[in-house]
Every structure is written in structure tokens, then in C-alpha cells.
Amino acid sequence: MKEATRRQRLDMLNGPIWNKLPQFALPVAATAILGQLFNAADIAVVGNFTGAEKTIAVAAVGANSSVIGLIINLFIGIGIGCNVVIAHAIGRGDRDAVHKAVHTSVVVAVIGGIIVGLLGQLIAAPLLGMLNVPDEVFPLALLYLRIYLTGLPVILLYNFEAAIFRSVGETKTPLVALTISGLLNVALNLFFVAVLNMSVSGVAIATVISNAVSSVILFVKLRRTELDIHLDPKKLRIDLPILRRILGIGLPAGVQSSLFAVSNIVIQSAINSLGTVVMAASSAAFNIEILTFDIIDAFSQACTTFVGQNYGAGKIDRCKKTLKLCMLEGLIALVTAIAILLFFGKPLLSIFNNDPEVVETGYIRMMYVMFSHVFNLLYNVMSGYLRGFSISLTPAILTMLGVCGVRIAWIRYVFPLSATFKTIMIAYPVSLGITALMIFAALLYYRPSKRFAGTRDEV
């Protein structure tokens, strides 16, 4: 049993790297894609089983994507902090620090979910109001958001548990857990909406239940694993020094991820001003184009984790190789995915809404956003590399300027000059290209492979 458990763990410190990066990244991408299918299943079901209100229902679910992304991305970033702290500790061979980080992370996920869920209930209506959600969409959008916020503790718990598994290179277990809960989500969606004639409330409840199942599965797996990340419920407590390290790395990473959501909220507000059809088209396209971002994020996480462990072990040359290989292999995977999704783009869009105008508008968004994801890959992998060396604040600041700042300025000053959907979409390649250049400049400035050559992480 112990030998089998050891084989589960991906050895990031020895042997070739090129073949291990896909072993890590592809399950992570598949897990994220499956998670996105939760929202896609919600939209597909309400778009096909809610009769005359289908366009309004689809718009209501889609209107929440940027708000939900803001919350989830913040905590996923903090989860990355957990990942890096554990990876450093594994590289140093410090099992005590690993155990403390694991138990601290689980507690933070649950408490954070409860606090943010309660605060979210208070500001849900004003927040949707700021997004210019049309009056006919607002009640359903608010209902969906309130139900989703209720399930936030279990949703965040799953994400932190998945980060714990990934810190030791075990990426298949989160994928299996989410596969089970994903199938359950689709079944519950159909039951609540097609059988019980519920609307967005049914798909929201299904999403919460399925996330609860996935978090319970990973909790049980952590209890039973013989890896260093074994979880003992009796030891569940917050270790303040470990928490400070997790937040020191994870909070800037979370802010960096959330700034994408903040900028998307600004863009969503402009999209909402163009009417229900454009809202529905944008929502449908988002659920397809996000698949390419999941590939980008997977290679970014791979870069962070591999660099984190090798930095902890003092193997700086392997850190540099990881950066180059993540760029190359990530680009191959991304271009392949873009080609496939654009080829089947219109049939895929029609799954969510078969209105010809919605399909055509959605395809316009897919082309603009997907091609801009080449810049996104460069930016995210370089950011992941810096985070592996515990350099997390600088990428967050540059993201605020390059992504959030540029997009806000674009919507504020450029969009009013030509209030069209294409004008909004141009903000994506412009902002991501500028951000990639700034992160590259930061990489040249810090040169972490030289700065930390021959050193080990002392924390």
C-alpha cells in the first residue's frame, strides 16, 4: 500500500521534467474544465427547458459569472499560497510544516466560505444593480446568486483540498471527485428543471449539492491517504506563522486572479447595456472560451508547483527548465484547443441557445478572446514562475495596472466612442498584451534563478 501511495506522488525533484508537466497540468485542466461544466450545464438546461423565458434565464445565470469569479478566484489564489508553502516544505523535507499547512488550509476554507457567504448575501442586490442587469433579468439573477453564496463553504473547501493534493503532484484525485459530482450536477439539473419545473433556483441548488459531494470525497481521501498531506480532524486548527506565509503568497495571487473578475465585471456592465441577446451570447461564449483559459491556468499551476518544490530543494536549474517547458508545452496545448473550439464553435454555442443572433454574436466573442489567450499564457506562466520563488505581490500589482486598469479605461473612454460589442472585445487582446510585457519586464528585473541560485527557502 505504501509503495502504491508513493507512486501516486509525482517526483518533481528528480528525473526529466518535460514528461511530468503534462501529467500534472492535463488533469488540472480537465478538473477546471469539468468545474466549468457546472455552470455550462446550468445554462444549457435553463436554455432548453424553461420555455419562453429561456433567454432571460440564460442571461440571469450568465450575469453572475463575473461576480462568482471574483469570489472564487480570490480564494483559489489563497489556495495557491497553500500549494506553494507545502511545495517548499516538501522540497526541504519538513513534514511538520506540511501537516500544519494542510490543517490550516482546511480551516481557512470553511471559515472564509462562511464569512464571505454571509457578507455576499448583504451586498448581492446592490452588486447586481451596479452591473446594469436589466429589470426583467434581475430577480432571477439575484435568486441564483443568493443560493450559490449559501454553498460557498463547501465550494471553497473543495478548491483548497484540490490545492493540497496538487502540492504533492497528485492531480488525478481532484479530477475523479469532480467527475462524480459533475455527473450528479447534470442529473440534478435535469430533475429540478425538467421534472419539477424549477428555473434558475433548481440549477443553483444542484450546483451547491454537487460541490458538497466533491468536497466530502476529497476530505475522506485526505483522511485516508498515506502521503505527507494526511489529514487528522483532531489537528484542525490555524497555525498563525503558516497562515501568514500562505497569505503572504496566496493573497496577492488571489487579488491577481480576482482582478480579472473585477475587470470582467466592468466589461459585463458594458455588455449588459447592449441588451438581453448580447448578454445571452456573451454568457454562452464565456462557457466555451473558458476551456482555453483552464489550460493556461493548469500550466501556470504546474510552473508554480514544480518551481516551488525545486526552489525548496535548492535545485534552481530545474526551476529555469520548468519555465521554458511550461511555455512551450502550454502553447502547443492552447493552440490545439483554440483550433478545435473555433472549428466547432457555432454548434457548441447552439447547445446553450439556438437563436441565430445569439450564436453569431457569441462566435465574435470567442474569436477575440481565444486569440488573446496567447498573451494570457505568457503572462500566467511567468506569474506562476515568480510565485514559485515566493514573489507574489509584483505580479498582482502589474495585473491591476495591465488588466484591470486598461480594461476600465477602455470601457470608460473608448467604448462610448463606438458602443458596439466588437469595441468591448478588443479590450481583451490589448489588456493582456500589455500585461504580458510588464510581467516579462518584472521577470528580467528580478531574475530569480540568479538571485536565489544556491539558496534554499528558509521559511
Short mmCIF file of C-alpha atoms in Angstrom, two decimals:
data_model
loop_
_atom_site.label_atom_id
_atom_site.label_comp_id
_atom_site.label_asym_id
_atom_site.label_seq_id
_atom_site.Cartn_x
_atom_site.Cartn_y
_atom_site.Cartn_z
CA MET A 1 0.00 0.00 0.00
CA LYS A 2 2.77 2.45 0.90
CA GLU A 3 4.61 1.71 -2.37
CA ALA A 4 1.42 2.35 -4.34
CA THR A 5 0.91 5.61 -2.45
CA ARG A 6 4.45 6.71 -3.26
CA ARG A 7 3.82 6.04 -6.94
CA GLN A 8 0.79 8.37 -6.76
CA ARG A 9 3.08 11.23 -5.88
CA LEU A 10 4.76 12.91 -8.86
CA ASP A 11 8.51 13.23 -8.28
CA MET A 12 9.20 16.84 -9.25
CA LEU A 13 12.72 16.91 -7.84
CA ASN A 14 14.38 14.20 -9.91
CA GLY A 15 14.39 12.93 -13.49
CA PRO A 16 13.07 14.59 -16.67
CA ILE A 17 10.57 17.43 -16.37
CA TRP A 18 9.07 17.58 -19.88
CA ASN A 19 7.00 14.41 -19.48
CA LYS A 20 5.87 15.22 -15.93
CA LEU A 21 4.44 18.64 -16.69
CA PRO A 22 1.59 17.19 -18.83
CA GLN A 23 0.98 14.54 -16.15
CA PHE A 24 0.39 17.40 -13.71
CA ALA A 25 -1.21 20.01 -15.98
CA LEU A 26 -3.64 17.97 -18.05
CA PRO A 27 -5.60 16.54 -15.07
CA VAL A 28 -5.66 20.05 -13.56
CA ALA A 29 -7.04 21.45 -16.83
CA ALA A 30 -9.56 18.62 -17.07
CA THR A 31 -10.65 19.29 -13.49
CA ALA A 32 -11.13 23.00 -14.16
CA ILE A 33 -13.00 22.27 -17.39
CA LEU A 34 -15.28 19.87 -15.57
CA GLY A 35 -15.88 22.50 -12.90
CA GLN A 36 -16.78 25.00 -15.59
CA LEU A 37 -19.24 22.47 -16.96
CA PHE A 38 -21.20 23.00 -13.71
CA ASN A 39 -22.04 26.48 -14.94
CA ALA A 40 -22.32 25.35 -18.55
CA ALA A 41 -24.80 22.64 -17.53
CA ASP A 42 -26.80 25.25 -15.64
CA ILE A 43 -27.02 27.46 -18.73
CA ALA A 44 -27.72 24.59 -21.13
CA VAL A 45 -30.56 23.24 -19.00
CA VAL A 46 -32.28 26.58 -18.38
CA GLY A 47 -31.71 27.47 -22.05
CA ASN A 48 -33.58 24.39 -23.23
CA PHE A 49 -36.16 23.58 -20.54
CA THR A 50 -37.56 26.92 -19.38
CA GLY A 51 -39.80 27.65 -22.35
CA ALA A 52 -40.42 31.22 -23.39
CA GLU A 53 -38.21 32.57 -20.57
CA LYS A 54 -35.11 30.70 -21.77
CA THR A 55 -33.18 33.77 -22.94
CA ILE A 56 -33.90 35.62 -19.68
CA ALA A 57 -32.93 32.57 -17.63
CA VAL A 58 -29.66 32.12 -19.53
CA ALA A 59 -28.88 35.82 -19.09
CA ALA A 60 -29.64 35.56 -15.35
CA VAL A 61 -27.13 32.74 -14.83
CA GLY A 62 -24.55 34.40 -17.07
CA ALA A 63 -24.89 37.75 -15.30
CA ASN A 64 -23.45 36.11 -12.18
CA SER A 65 -20.35 34.65 -13.80
CA SER A 66 -18.15 37.69 -13.16
CA VAL A 67 -19.37 38.11 -9.56
CA ILE A 68 -18.82 34.43 -8.76
CA GLY A 69 -15.44 34.57 -10.49
CA LEU A 70 -14.42 37.48 -8.25
CA ILE A 71 -15.08 35.46 -5.09
CA ILE A 72 -13.79 32.09 -6.25
CA ASN A 73 -10.62 33.47 -7.84
CA LEU A 74 -9.67 35.25 -4.63
CA PHE A 75 -9.78 32.01 -2.65
CA ILE A 76 -8.22 29.94 -5.41
CA GLY A 77 -5.30 32.36 -5.19
CA ILE A 78 -5.07 31.82 -1.44
CA GLY A 79 -5.18 28.10 -2.19
CA ILE A 80 -2.14 28.63 -4.44
CA GLY A 81 -0.42 30.11 -1.39
CA CYS A 82 -1.15 26.85 0.41
CA ASN A 83 0.22 24.95 -2.58
CA VAL A 84 3.49 26.93 -2.59
CA VAL A 85 4.02 26.67 1.18
CA ILE A 86 3.52 22.90 1.09
CA ALA A 87 5.73 22.56 -2.01
CA HIS A 88 8.55 24.49 -0.33
CA ALA A 89 8.22 22.34 2.79
CA ILE A 90 8.29 19.14 0.73
CA GLY A 91 11.40 20.32 -1.08
CA ARG A 92 13.06 20.94 2.31
CA GLY A 93 11.77 17.66 3.73
CA ASP A 94 9.89 19.48 6.52
CA ARG A 95 6.92 17.20 7.24
CA ASP A 96 5.81 19.18 10.29
CA ALA A 97 5.33 22.33 8.17
CA VAL A 98 3.41 20.27 5.60
CA HIS A 99 0.99 18.97 8.24
CA LYS A 100 0.43 22.43 9.72
CA ALA A 101 -0.24 23.93 6.28
CA VAL A 102 -2.73 21.19 5.38
CA HIS A 103 -4.82 21.60 8.54
CA THR A 104 -4.64 25.39 8.48
CA SER A 105 -5.84 25.45 4.86
CA VAL A 106 -8.91 23.32 5.54
CA VAL A 107 -9.99 25.52 8.45
CA VAL A 108 -9.41 28.74 6.49
CA ALA A 109 -11.51 27.42 3.57
CA VAL A 110 -14.54 26.67 5.74
CA ILE A 111 -14.39 29.80 7.90
CA GLY A 112 -13.65 32.00 4.88
CA GLY A 113 -16.58 30.49 2.99
CA ILE A 114 -18.97 31.18 5.85
CA ILE A 115 -17.84 34.79 6.32
CA VAL A 116 -17.78 35.70 2.63
CA GLY A 117 -21.07 33.89 2.04
CA LEU A 118 -22.80 35.94 4.73
CA LEU A 119 -21.28 39.22 3.53
CA GLY A 120 -22.24 38.33 -0.03
CA GLN A 121 -25.89 37.97 0.96
CA LEU A 122 -25.84 41.55 2.22
CA ILE A 123 -24.35 43.09 -0.92
CA ALA A 124 -25.80 40.74 -3.58
CA ALA A 125 -28.60 43.06 -4.70
CA PRO A 126 -26.53 46.29 -4.79
CA LEU A 127 -23.74 44.45 -6.63
CA LEU A 128 -26.04 43.19 -9.37
CA GLY A 129 -27.54 46.65 -9.56
CA MET A 130 -24.07 48.07 -10.28
CA LEU A 131 -23.78 45.65 -13.21
CA ASN A 132 -26.73 47.22 -15.03
CA VAL A 133 -28.61 43.91 -15.07
CA PRO A 134 -31.89 44.54 -16.96
CA ASP A 135 -35.07 44.66 -14.88
CA GLU A 136 -36.53 41.52 -16.46
CA VAL A 137 -33.34 39.55 -15.62
CA PHE A 138 -32.59 40.97 -12.15
CA PRO A 139 -34.93 38.84 -9.95
CA LEU A 140 -33.72 35.52 -11.36
CA ALA A 141 -30.06 36.63 -11.30
CA LEU A 142 -30.38 37.63 -7.64
CA LEU A 143 -32.05 34.33 -6.72
CA TYR A 144 -29.27 32.31 -8.38
CA LEU A 145 -26.54 34.33 -6.64
CA ARG A 146 -28.12 34.02 -3.17
CA ILE A 147 -28.39 30.23 -3.44
CA TYR A 148 -24.82 29.95 -4.75
CA LEU A 149 -23.48 32.03 -1.85
CA THR A 150 -25.18 29.66 0.60
CA GLY A 151 -22.98 26.83 -0.68
CA LEU A 152 -19.76 28.85 -0.62
CA PRO A 153 -18.14 27.00 2.35
CA VAL A 154 -18.23 23.61 0.57
CA ILE A 155 -17.26 25.18 -2.76
CA LEU A 156 -14.15 26.78 -1.26
CA LEU A 157 -13.35 23.64 0.74
CA TYR A 158 -13.13 21.60 -2.46
CA ASN A 159 -10.78 24.14 -4.05
CA PHE A 160 -8.43 24.17 -1.05
CA GLU A 161 -8.45 20.40 -0.81
CA ALA A 162 -7.59 20.18 -4.51
CA ALA A 163 -4.69 22.62 -3.98
CA ILE A 164 -3.39 20.39 -1.18
CA PHE A 165 -3.36 17.33 -3.43
CA ARG A 166 -1.69 19.25 -6.25
CA SER A 167 1.14 20.43 -3.98
CA VAL A 168 2.45 16.83 -3.97
CA GLY A 169 1.74 16.29 -7.66
CA GLU A 170 -1.43 14.26 -7.09
CA THR A 171 -3.80 15.78 -9.64
CA LYS A 172 -5.97 12.79 -10.54
CA THR A 173 -7.88 12.54 -7.24
CA PRO A 174 -9.48 16.02 -7.57
CA LEU A 175 -10.41 15.11 -11.15
CA VAL A 176 -12.14 11.88 -10.07
CA ALA A 177 -14.02 13.69 -7.30
CA LEU A 178 -15.23 16.40 -9.64
CA THR A 179 -16.21 13.87 -12.31
CA ILE A 180 -18.53 12.18 -9.84
CA SER A 181 -20.05 15.43 -8.63
CA GLY A 182 -20.26 16.77 -12.21
CA LEU A 183 -22.39 13.85 -13.34
CA LEU A 184 -24.54 14.36 -10.25
CA ASN A 185 -24.87 18.05 -11.11
CA VAL A 186 -26.21 17.32 -14.60
CA ALA A 187 -28.68 14.76 -13.26
CA LEU A 188 -29.94 17.14 -10.58
CA ASN A 189 -30.20 20.00 -13.09
CA LEU A 190 -32.48 17.94 -15.29
CA PHE A 191 -34.50 16.70 -12.31
CA PHE A 192 -35.10 20.11 -10.76
CA VAL A 193 -35.78 21.98 -14.02
CA ALA A 194 -37.23 19.44 -16.47
CA VAL A 195 -39.16 17.35 -13.93
CA LEU A 196 -40.02 19.77 -11.10
CA ASN A 197 -40.34 22.77 -13.45
CA MET A 198 -37.98 24.92 -11.39
CA SER A 199 -35.97 27.67 -13.08
CA VAL A 200 -32.58 29.12 -12.09
CA SER A 201 -33.19 28.13 -8.46
CA GLY A 202 -33.08 24.47 -9.48
CA VAL A 203 -29.72 24.68 -11.23
CA ALA A 204 -28.26 26.73 -8.36
CA ILE A 205 -29.33 24.13 -5.79
CA ALA A 206 -27.90 21.37 -7.99
CA THR A 207 -24.56 23.18 -8.17
CA VAL A 208 -24.34 23.54 -4.38
CA ILE A 209 -25.24 19.89 -3.72
CA SER A 210 -22.74 18.56 -6.26
CA ASN A 211 -19.95 20.76 -4.85
CA ALA A 212 -20.73 19.46 -1.37
CA VAL A 213 -20.29 15.91 -2.65
CA SER A 214 -16.90 16.67 -4.24
CA SER A 215 -15.61 18.36 -1.07
CA VAL A 216 -16.67 15.40 1.07
CA ILE A 217 -14.94 12.96 -1.28
CA LEU A 218 -11.64 14.85 -1.06
CA PHE A 219 -11.95 15.22 2.72
CA VAL A 220 -12.29 11.45 3.05
CA LYS A 221 -9.35 10.92 0.69
CA LEU A 222 -7.18 13.27 2.76
CA ARG A 223 -8.14 11.32 5.87
CA ARG A 224 -7.12 8.01 4.28
CA THR A 225 -4.04 8.98 2.28
CA GLU A 226 -0.59 7.86 3.43
CA LEU A 227 1.07 10.81 1.72
CA ASP A 228 2.55 13.62 3.83
CA ILE A 229 -0.71 15.56 3.35
CA HIS A 230 -2.68 13.16 5.58
CA LEU A 231 -5.50 14.97 7.40
CA ASP A 232 -6.34 14.34 11.07
CA PRO A 233 -9.59 16.08 12.13
CA LYS A 234 -8.25 16.34 15.70
CA LYS A 235 -5.46 18.59 14.45
CA LEU A 236 -7.69 21.01 12.57
CA ARG A 237 -6.58 24.42 13.75
CA ILE A 238 -4.98 27.56 12.38
CA ASP A 239 -1.22 27.83 12.76
CA LEU A 240 -0.55 31.59 12.63
CA PRO A 241 3.02 31.51 11.24
CA ILE A 242 1.90 29.13 8.49
CA LEU A 243 -1.18 31.25 7.81
CA ARG A 244 0.99 34.34 7.41
CA ARG A 245 3.14 32.52 4.85
CA ILE A 246 0.08 31.24 2.98
CA LEU A 247 -1.49 34.71 2.88
CA GLY A 248 1.82 36.36 2.01
CA ILE A 249 1.95 34.32 -1.21
CA GLY A 250 -1.71 33.49 -1.73
CA LEU A 251 -3.41 36.81 -1.06
CA PRO A 252 -1.55 38.69 -3.82
CA ALA A 253 -2.14 35.70 -6.11
CA GLY A 254 -5.84 35.79 -5.18
CA VAL A 255 -6.01 39.52 -5.79
CA GLN A 256 -4.29 38.97 -9.12
CA SER A 257 -6.91 36.38 -10.13
CA SER A 258 -9.76 38.46 -8.75
CA LEU A 259 -8.65 41.48 -10.73
CA PHE A 260 -9.54 39.50 -13.82
CA ALA A 261 -13.01 39.16 -12.35
CA VAL A 262 -13.13 42.85 -11.41
CA SER A 263 -12.24 43.84 -14.96
CA ASN A 264 -14.77 41.33 -16.25
CA ILE A 265 -17.43 42.92 -14.05
CA VAL A 266 -16.69 46.25 -15.73
CA ILE A 267 -16.86 44.61 -19.15
CA GLN A 268 -20.02 42.72 -18.16
CA SER A 269 -21.63 46.01 -17.22
CA ALA A 270 -20.92 47.35 -20.71
CA ILE A 271 -22.20 44.12 -22.27
CA ASN A 272 -25.40 44.35 -20.23
CA SER A 273 -26.03 47.80 -21.64
CA LEU A 274 -26.33 46.26 -25.13
CA GLY A 275 -29.38 44.15 -24.27
CA THR A 276 -30.53 40.65 -23.39
CA VAL A 277 -29.45 38.99 -26.66
CA VAL A 278 -25.85 40.20 -26.28
CA MET A 279 -25.89 39.12 -22.62
CA ALA A 280 -27.04 35.63 -23.55
CA ALA A 281 -24.48 35.38 -26.37
CA SER A 282 -21.64 36.53 -24.16
CA SER A 283 -22.67 34.11 -21.42
CA ALA A 284 -22.75 31.16 -23.83
CA ALA A 285 -19.39 32.08 -25.38
CA PHE A 286 -17.78 32.51 -21.97
CA ASN A 287 -18.62 28.92 -21.08
CA ILE A 288 -16.72 27.72 -24.15
CA GLU A 289 -13.76 30.09 -24.21
CA ILE A 290 -13.06 29.47 -20.53
CA LEU A 291 -11.89 25.99 -21.55
CA THR A 292 -8.81 27.54 -23.15
CA PHE A 293 -8.13 29.59 -20.02
CA ASP A 294 -8.30 26.40 -17.95
CA ILE A 295 -5.38 25.05 -20.00
CA ILE A 296 -3.44 28.25 -19.37
CA ASP A 297 -4.12 28.14 -15.64
CA ALA A 298 -3.13 24.46 -15.45
CA PHE A 299 0.34 25.15 -16.86
CA SER A 300 0.65 28.18 -14.59
CA GLN A 301 -0.12 25.99 -11.57
CA ALA A 302 2.30 23.36 -12.84
CA CYS A 303 5.02 26.00 -13.10
CA THR A 304 4.33 27.27 -9.57
CA THR A 305 4.33 23.81 -8.00
CA PHE A 306 7.40 22.44 -9.81
CA VAL A 307 9.36 25.64 -9.16
CA GLY A 308 8.17 25.71 -5.54
CA GLN A 309 9.42 22.20 -4.76
CA ASN A 310 12.72 22.63 -6.61
CA TYR A 311 13.31 26.03 -5.05
CA GLY A 312 12.73 24.49 -1.62
CA ALA A 313 15.28 21.80 -2.51
CA GLY A 314 17.77 24.36 -3.88
CA LYS A 315 17.59 22.97 -7.45
CA ILE A 316 17.47 26.26 -9.32
CA ASP A 317 18.43 24.85 -12.73
CA ARG A 318 15.28 22.72 -12.70
CA CYS A 319 13.26 25.88 -11.98
CA LYS A 320 14.55 27.50 -15.18
CA LYS A 321 13.83 24.38 -17.21
CA THR A 322 10.30 24.32 -15.81
CA LEU A 323 9.60 27.86 -17.05
CA LYS A 324 10.75 27.13 -20.60
CA LEU A 325 8.92 23.82 -20.84
CA CYS A 326 5.67 25.26 -19.43
CA MET A 327 5.79 27.98 -22.07
CA LEU A 328 6.39 25.53 -24.92
CA GLU A 329 4.05 22.73 -23.87
CA GLY A 330 1.36 25.17 -22.76
CA LEU A 331 1.45 26.92 -26.14
CA ILE A 332 1.07 23.62 -28.01
CA ALA A 333 -1.90 22.60 -25.87
CA LEU A 334 -3.51 26.05 -26.11
CA VAL A 335 -3.25 26.41 -29.90
CA THR A 336 -4.67 22.92 -30.36
CA ALA A 337 -7.64 23.70 -28.09
CA ILE A 338 -8.32 27.03 -29.81
CA ALA A 339 -8.36 25.41 -33.25
CA ILE A 340 -10.80 22.69 -32.15
CA LEU A 341 -13.16 25.02 -30.29
CA LEU A 342 -13.35 27.58 -33.09
CA PHE A 343 -13.97 24.86 -35.67
CA PHE A 344 -16.94 23.56 -33.65
CA GLY A 345 -17.77 26.98 -32.18
CA LYS A 346 -21.20 27.63 -33.64
CA PRO A 347 -22.62 24.15 -32.96
CA LEU A 348 -21.31 24.42 -29.40
CA LEU A 349 -22.93 27.82 -28.93
CA SER A 350 -26.25 26.48 -30.20
CA ILE A 351 -26.24 23.97 -27.32
CA PHE A 352 -26.75 26.88 -24.94
CA ASN A 353 -29.09 28.91 -27.12
CA ASN A 354 -30.08 28.16 -30.72
CA ASP A 355 -31.15 31.72 -31.51
CA PRO A 356 -29.12 32.57 -34.69
CA GLU A 357 -28.38 36.09 -33.47
CA VAL A 358 -27.11 34.77 -30.15
CA VAL A 359 -24.88 32.22 -31.93
CA GLU A 360 -23.34 34.78 -34.31
CA THR A 361 -22.67 37.29 -31.54
CA GLY A 362 -21.22 34.62 -29.29
CA TYR A 363 -18.83 33.46 -32.02
CA ILE A 364 -17.47 37.00 -32.36
CA ARG A 365 -16.57 36.97 -28.67
CA MET A 366 -14.94 33.54 -28.94
CA MET A 367 -12.60 34.68 -31.72
CA TYR A 368 -11.45 37.84 -29.97
CA VAL A 369 -10.98 36.29 -26.53
CA MET A 370 -9.39 33.00 -27.60
CA PHE A 371 -6.72 34.60 -29.77
CA SER A 372 -5.86 36.98 -26.91
CA HIS A 373 -5.23 33.94 -24.71
CA VAL A 374 -1.80 33.52 -26.29
CA PHE A 375 -0.77 36.64 -24.34
CA ASN A 376 -2.64 35.20 -21.37
CA LEU A 377 -0.50 32.05 -21.41
CA LEU A 378 2.76 34.01 -21.41
CA TYR A 379 1.56 36.26 -18.61
CA ASN A 380 0.21 33.48 -16.38
CA VAL A 381 3.17 31.11 -16.70
CA MET A 382 5.63 33.90 -15.91
CA SER A 383 3.50 34.89 -12.92
CA GLY A 384 3.41 31.26 -11.77
CA TYR A 385 7.19 31.09 -12.06
CA LEU A 386 7.63 34.17 -9.87
CA ARG A 387 5.15 32.80 -7.30
CA GLY A 388 7.18 29.60 -7.06
CA PHE A 389 10.00 31.78 -5.71
CA SER A 390 7.55 33.48 -3.30
CA ILE A 391 7.47 36.62 -5.48
CA SER A 392 3.72 37.19 -5.50
CA LEU A 393 2.99 40.87 -4.87
CA THR A 394 4.61 42.26 -8.02
CA PRO A 395 2.55 40.17 -10.49
CA ALA A 396 -0.58 41.22 -8.61
CA ILE A 397 0.26 44.91 -8.89
CA LEU A 398 1.12 44.62 -12.57
CA THR A 399 -2.13 42.76 -13.18
CA MET A 400 -4.03 45.59 -11.53
CA LEU A 401 -2.41 48.03 -13.93
CA GLY A 402 -2.34 45.94 -17.09
CA VAL A 403 -5.60 44.01 -16.93
CA CYS A 404 -7.91 45.88 -14.61
CA GLY A 405 -6.61 49.39 -15.32
CA VAL A 406 -6.54 49.08 -19.10
CA ARG A 407 -9.98 47.45 -19.32
CA ILE A 408 -11.61 50.01 -17.04
CA ALA A 409 -10.03 52.83 -19.05
CA TRP A 410 -11.11 51.16 -22.29
CA ILE A 411 -14.75 50.91 -21.21
CA ARG A 412 -14.67 54.42 -19.76
CA TYR A 413 -13.06 56.25 -22.68
CA VAL A 414 -13.05 54.08 -25.84
CA PHE A 415 -16.38 52.24 -25.63
CA PRO A 416 -18.52 55.44 -25.56
CA LEU A 417 -16.94 56.47 -28.88
CA SER A 418 -18.27 53.31 -30.56
CA ALA A 419 -20.75 51.47 -28.34
CA THR A 420 -20.57 48.09 -30.10
CA PHE A 421 -19.85 44.55 -28.96
CA LYS A 422 -16.64 44.39 -31.02
CA THR A 423 -15.33 47.52 -29.33
CA ILE A 424 -15.72 45.80 -25.97
CA MET A 425 -13.98 42.66 -27.20
CA ILE A 426 -10.87 44.49 -28.38
CA ALA A 427 -10.16 45.28 -24.72
CA TYR A 428 -9.09 41.64 -24.20
CA PRO A 429 -6.05 41.42 -26.52
CA VAL A 430 -4.97 44.98 -25.71
CA SER A 431 -5.01 44.50 -21.92
CA LEU A 432 -3.47 41.00 -21.94
CA GLY A 433 -0.71 42.01 -24.36
CA ILE A 434 0.28 44.98 -22.19
CA THR A 435 0.22 42.83 -19.03
CA ALA A 436 2.41 40.13 -20.62
CA LEU A 437 5.02 42.75 -21.49
CA MET A 438 5.02 44.14 -17.95
CA ILE A 439 5.34 40.70 -16.32
CA PHE A 440 8.23 39.90 -18.69
CA ALA A 441 9.94 43.13 -17.61
CA ALA A 442 9.46 42.10 -13.96
CA LEU A 443 11.00 38.71 -14.72
CA LEU A 444 14.05 40.41 -16.22
CA TYR A 445 14.27 42.72 -13.21
CA TYR A 446 14.05 40.02 -10.51
CA ARG A 447 15.95 37.25 -12.35
CA PRO A 448 15.02 34.84 -9.52
CA SER A 449 17.09 31.96 -10.92
CA LYS A 450 20.24 34.08 -10.36
CA ARG A 451 19.03 35.85 -7.26
CA PHE A 452 18.29 32.58 -5.44
CA ALA A 453 20.99 30.40 -7.05
CA GLY A 454 22.46 28.03 -4.48
CA THR A 455 19.97 29.06 -1.78
CA ARG A 456 17.08 27.27 -0.10
CA ASP A 457 13.85 28.71 1.23
CA GLU A 458 14.44 29.40 4.89
CA VAL A 459 10.78 29.55 5.93
#
